[in-house]
Amino acid sequence: YNTEVGQEAPVEQVIWEKAMEYCRKLTERERLAGRVPEGYAYTLPTEAQWAYACRAGTTGAYAGELDAMGGYNMNSGITASPVGHKRANAWGLYDMHGNVWEWCLDWWGDYPVGNVTDPDGPNSGTLRVRRGGGWFNTVNDVRSANRSKLSPDEPRSDLGFRVALAPSSR
C-alpha cells in the first residue's frame, strides 16, 4: 500500500489465489444483483486476452505514446501512480503499460506453434504469467509483448491484478 497514493493506488502485494478469490466473490455479488450475464464470470484475463486488451488494435511495442500512457522507471518517481493517472489506450483501458505487473489466468509455458487465435495456456505448471511491467521496470519491460513469470504465492509491491468478465466455461 502506497500512503502517498492512498485510495487511488493500484492493488498490489496480492498472491494469485487471492486475486482469484476476489474474482469469485465479485462474481457471486454481481450475480445476486443481476449484473452478470448468464454463463459469464469475473476472472483474471488469460495472457492472450491481456495482450489483446493492452494493444487495443495497435501493432507496435506500445499502444500509444509511452510517457503519456505508462509508468516505468524513468517517469514514475520510483513508486506506483494513482490508477488512471496516465492516458488510457484507444479502448479506454488504463495502466496497461507499467505501474504494476498484473497476474494472468494462465500457467507459464511456451507459446503454441503456428498461428492461433485466443490460445489457452498450459493446463498446469508451477509459475503463473504476469504482464504489463511495473513502476521500476525499463521501457523494454512495459512493452505490449513482454511477458514474465512468477510463483503464484509470491506477493510483490509491484504486482497486482486486473479483472475480466469472460465466459465461465473457460
Tab-separated table of C-alpha atoms in Angstrom:
chain	number	residue	atom	x	y	z
A	1	TYR	CA	0.000	0.000	0.000
A	2	ASN	CA	1.413	3.346	-1.039
A	3	THR	CA	0.436	6.004	1.517
A	4	GLU	CA	1.300	8.836	-0.897
A	5	VAL	CA	-1.129	7.472	-3.488
A	6	GLY	CA	-3.783	6.426	-0.953
A	7	GLN	CA	-7.136	5.054	-2.079
A	8	GLU	CA	-6.316	5.581	-5.766
A	9	ALA	CA	-3.370	3.197	-5.518
A	10	PRO	CA	-3.385	0.036	-7.603
A	11	VAL	CA	-3.940	-3.203	-5.736
A	12	GLU	CA	-0.529	-4.713	-5.066
A	13	GLN	CA	1.173	-7.338	-2.920
A	14	VAL	CA	-1.560	-9.858	-3.698
A	15	ILE	CA	-0.883	-13.502	-4.456
A	16	TRP	CA	-2.530	-15.187	-7.445
A	17	GLU	CA	-5.067	-17.213	-5.405
A	18	LYS	CA	-6.239	-14.105	-3.507
A	19	ALA	CA	-6.793	-12.347	-6.841
A	20	MET	CA	-8.888	-15.314	-7.996
A	21	GLU	CA	-10.777	-15.344	-4.692
A	22	TYR	CA	-11.643	-11.688	-5.265
A	23	CYS	CA	-12.949	-12.565	-8.755
A	24	ARG	CA	-15.108	-15.393	-7.347
A	25	LYS	CA	-16.600	-13.139	-4.664
A	26	LEU	CA	-17.198	-10.334	-7.162
A	27	THR	CA	-18.990	-12.765	-9.481
A	28	GLU	CA	-21.164	-14.008	-6.623
A	29	ARG	CA	-22.080	-10.485	-5.503
A	30	GLU	CA	-22.790	-9.248	-9.030
A	31	ARG	CA	-24.867	-12.332	-9.912
A	32	LEU	CA	-27.056	-11.744	-6.862
A	33	ALA	CA	-27.543	-8.161	-8.041
A	34	GLY	CA	-28.402	-9.343	-11.567
A	35	ARG	CA	-25.440	-7.605	-13.169
A	36	VAL	CA	-23.568	-10.619	-14.608
A	37	PRO	CA	-24.893	-12.184	-17.826
A	38	GLU	CA	-25.774	-15.876	-17.665
A	39	GLY	CA	-22.729	-18.020	-18.446
A	40	TYR	CA	-20.192	-15.334	-17.527
A	41	ALA	CA	-17.932	-14.805	-14.523
A	42	TYR	CA	-15.281	-12.388	-13.361
A	43	THR	CA	-11.793	-13.816	-13.564
A	44	LEU	CA	-8.247	-12.850	-14.365
A	45	PRO	CA	-7.667	-12.369	-18.089
A	46	THR	CA	-5.827	-15.058	-19.981
A	47	GLU	CA	-2.452	-13.998	-21.299
A	48	ALA	CA	-3.926	-13.726	-24.803
A	49	GLN	CA	-6.836	-11.609	-23.572
A	50	TRP	CA	-4.481	-9.360	-21.629
A	51	ALA	CA	-2.210	-8.789	-24.660
A	52	TYR	CA	-5.199	-8.114	-26.942
A	53	ALA	CA	-6.615	-5.570	-24.484
A	54	CYS	CA	-3.231	-3.921	-23.999
A	55	ARG	CA	-2.654	-3.463	-27.730
A	56	ALA	CA	-6.156	-2.020	-28.293
A	57	GLY	CA	-5.950	-2.608	-32.045
A	58	THR	CA	-2.351	-1.417	-32.419
A	59	THR	CA	0.644	-3.435	-33.598
A	60	GLY	CA	3.610	-1.566	-32.099
A	61	ALA	CA	5.519	-2.096	-28.891
A	62	TYR	CA	3.158	0.282	-27.075
A	63	ALA	CA	-0.490	1.157	-27.636
A	64	GLY	CA	0.405	4.843	-27.883
A	65	GLU	CA	2.962	7.330	-26.609
A	66	LEU	CA	4.558	5.542	-23.643
A	67	ASP	CA	5.313	8.504	-21.383
A	68	ALA	CA	1.666	9.597	-21.610
A	69	MET	CA	0.305	6.079	-21.015
A	70	GLY	CA	2.714	4.183	-18.784
A	71	GLY	CA	4.571	4.404	-15.507
A	72	TYR	CA	8.078	2.927	-15.669
A	73	ASN	CA	11.470	3.600	-14.095
A	74	MET	CA	12.232	6.828	-15.990
A	75	ASN	CA	8.945	8.623	-15.266
A	76	SER	CA	7.364	7.006	-12.201
A	77	GLY	CA	9.263	8.672	-9.379
A	78	ILE	CA	10.055	5.055	-8.423
A	79	THR	CA	6.611	4.439	-6.969
A	80	ALA	CA	3.189	3.341	-8.167
A	81	SER	CA	0.956	6.051	-9.620
A	82	PRO	CA	-2.733	6.535	-8.844
A	83	VAL	CA	-4.895	4.291	-11.021
A	84	GLY	CA	-5.971	6.110	-14.175
A	85	HIS	CA	-3.396	8.888	-13.704
A	86	LYS	CA	-1.922	8.273	-17.177
A	87	ARG	CA	-3.742	8.343	-20.534
A	88	ALA	CA	-5.932	5.327	-21.411
A	89	ASN	CA	-5.362	3.240	-24.532
A	90	ALA	CA	-7.748	3.508	-27.512
A	91	TRP	CA	-10.215	1.146	-25.795
A	92	GLY	CA	-10.315	3.161	-22.571
A	93	LEU	CA	-8.111	0.823	-20.517
A	94	TYR	CA	-5.696	2.479	-18.119
A	95	ASP	CA	-2.309	1.383	-16.812
A	96	MET	CA	-1.697	-1.428	-19.300
A	97	HIS	CA	1.942	-0.322	-19.706
A	98	GLY	CA	3.720	-0.183	-16.365
A	99	ASN	CA	2.569	0.985	-12.953
A	100	VAL	CA	2.219	-2.581	-11.580
A	101	TRP	CA	2.561	-6.010	-13.156
A	102	GLU	CA	-0.753	-7.871	-13.449
A	103	TRP	CA	-1.488	-11.534	-12.843
A	104	CYS	CA	-2.932	-13.507	-15.752
A	105	LEU	CA	-5.031	-16.651	-15.518
A	106	ASP	CA	-2.505	-18.811	-17.387
A	107	TRP	CA	0.265	-21.040	-16.197
A	108	TRP	CA	3.647	-20.138	-17.710
A	109	GLY	CA	4.598	-22.061	-20.829
A	110	ASP	CA	5.859	-21.764	-24.368
A	111	TYR	CA	3.603	-20.126	-26.915
A	112	PRO	CA	1.770	-22.531	-29.265
A	113	VAL	CA	3.409	-23.237	-32.613
A	114	GLY	CA	1.762	-21.643	-35.665
A	115	ASN	CA	-0.992	-19.074	-35.915
A	116	VAL	CA	-3.645	-19.327	-33.215
A	117	THR	CA	-6.488	-17.138	-32.017
A	118	ASP	CA	-7.070	-16.658	-28.284
A	119	PRO	CA	-4.898	-19.617	-27.231
A	120	ASP	CA	-5.260	-21.251	-23.844
A	121	GLY	CA	-2.153	-21.571	-21.725
A	122	PRO	CA	-0.846	-24.871	-20.320
A	123	ASN	CA	-3.197	-26.889	-18.085
A	124	SER	CA	-0.717	-26.980	-15.208
A	125	GLY	CA	2.619	-25.682	-14.064
A	126	THR	CA	4.489	-24.128	-11.176
A	127	LEU	CA	4.674	-20.493	-12.340
A	128	ARG	CA	1.952	-18.056	-13.410
A	129	VAL	CA	2.113	-15.428	-16.149
A	130	ARG	CA	2.267	-11.755	-15.299
A	131	ARG	CA	2.099	-8.934	-17.835
A	132	GLY	CA	2.463	-5.168	-18.100
A	133	GLY	CA	5.637	-4.308	-16.234
A	134	GLY	CA	5.916	-2.134	-13.172
A	135	TRP	CA	6.947	1.296	-11.990
A	136	PHE	CA	10.608	0.370	-11.583
A	137	ASN	CA	10.966	-1.519	-14.886
A	138	THR	CA	12.603	-0.306	-18.092
A	139	VAL	CA	10.830	0.686	-21.312
A	140	ASN	CA	11.541	-2.809	-22.666
A	141	ASP	CA	9.706	-4.435	-19.733
A	142	VAL	CA	6.489	-2.456	-20.268
A	143	ARG	CA	6.071	-3.371	-23.976
A	144	SER	CA	2.782	-4.942	-25.080
A	145	ALA	CA	4.551	-8.197	-25.957
A	146	ASN	CA	6.669	-8.549	-22.819
A	147	ARG	CA	5.796	-11.446	-20.544
A	148	SER	CA	7.147	-12.686	-17.261
A	149	LYS	CA	6.563	-15.496	-14.800
A	150	LEU	CA	6.393	-15.755	-11.034
A	151	SER	CA	5.465	-18.218	-8.324
A	152	PRO	CA	1.720	-17.740	-7.707
A	153	ASP	CA	2.245	-17.439	-3.947
A	154	GLU	CA	4.756	-14.577	-4.115
A	155	PRO	CA	3.342	-11.155	-3.195
A	156	ARG	CA	5.293	-8.181	-4.542
A	157	SER	CA	4.990	-4.416	-4.187
A	158	ASP	CA	4.910	-4.098	-7.987
A	159	LEU	CA	2.315	-6.812	-8.699
A	160	GLY	CA	-1.458	-6.562	-8.765
A	161	PHE	CA	-4.292	-7.750	-10.988
A	162	ARG	CA	-6.994	-6.683	-13.418
A	163	VAL	CA	-10.469	-8.223	-13.534
A	164	ALA	CA	-12.030	-9.509	-16.760
A	165	LEU	CA	-15.578	-10.655	-17.494
A	166	ALA	CA	-15.393	-13.860	-19.529
A	167	PRO	CA	-17.481	-16.929	-20.408
A	168	SER	CA	-17.469	-19.148	-17.308
A	169	SER	CA	-16.860	-22.284	-19.386
A	170	ARG	CA	-13.206	-21.236	-19.836
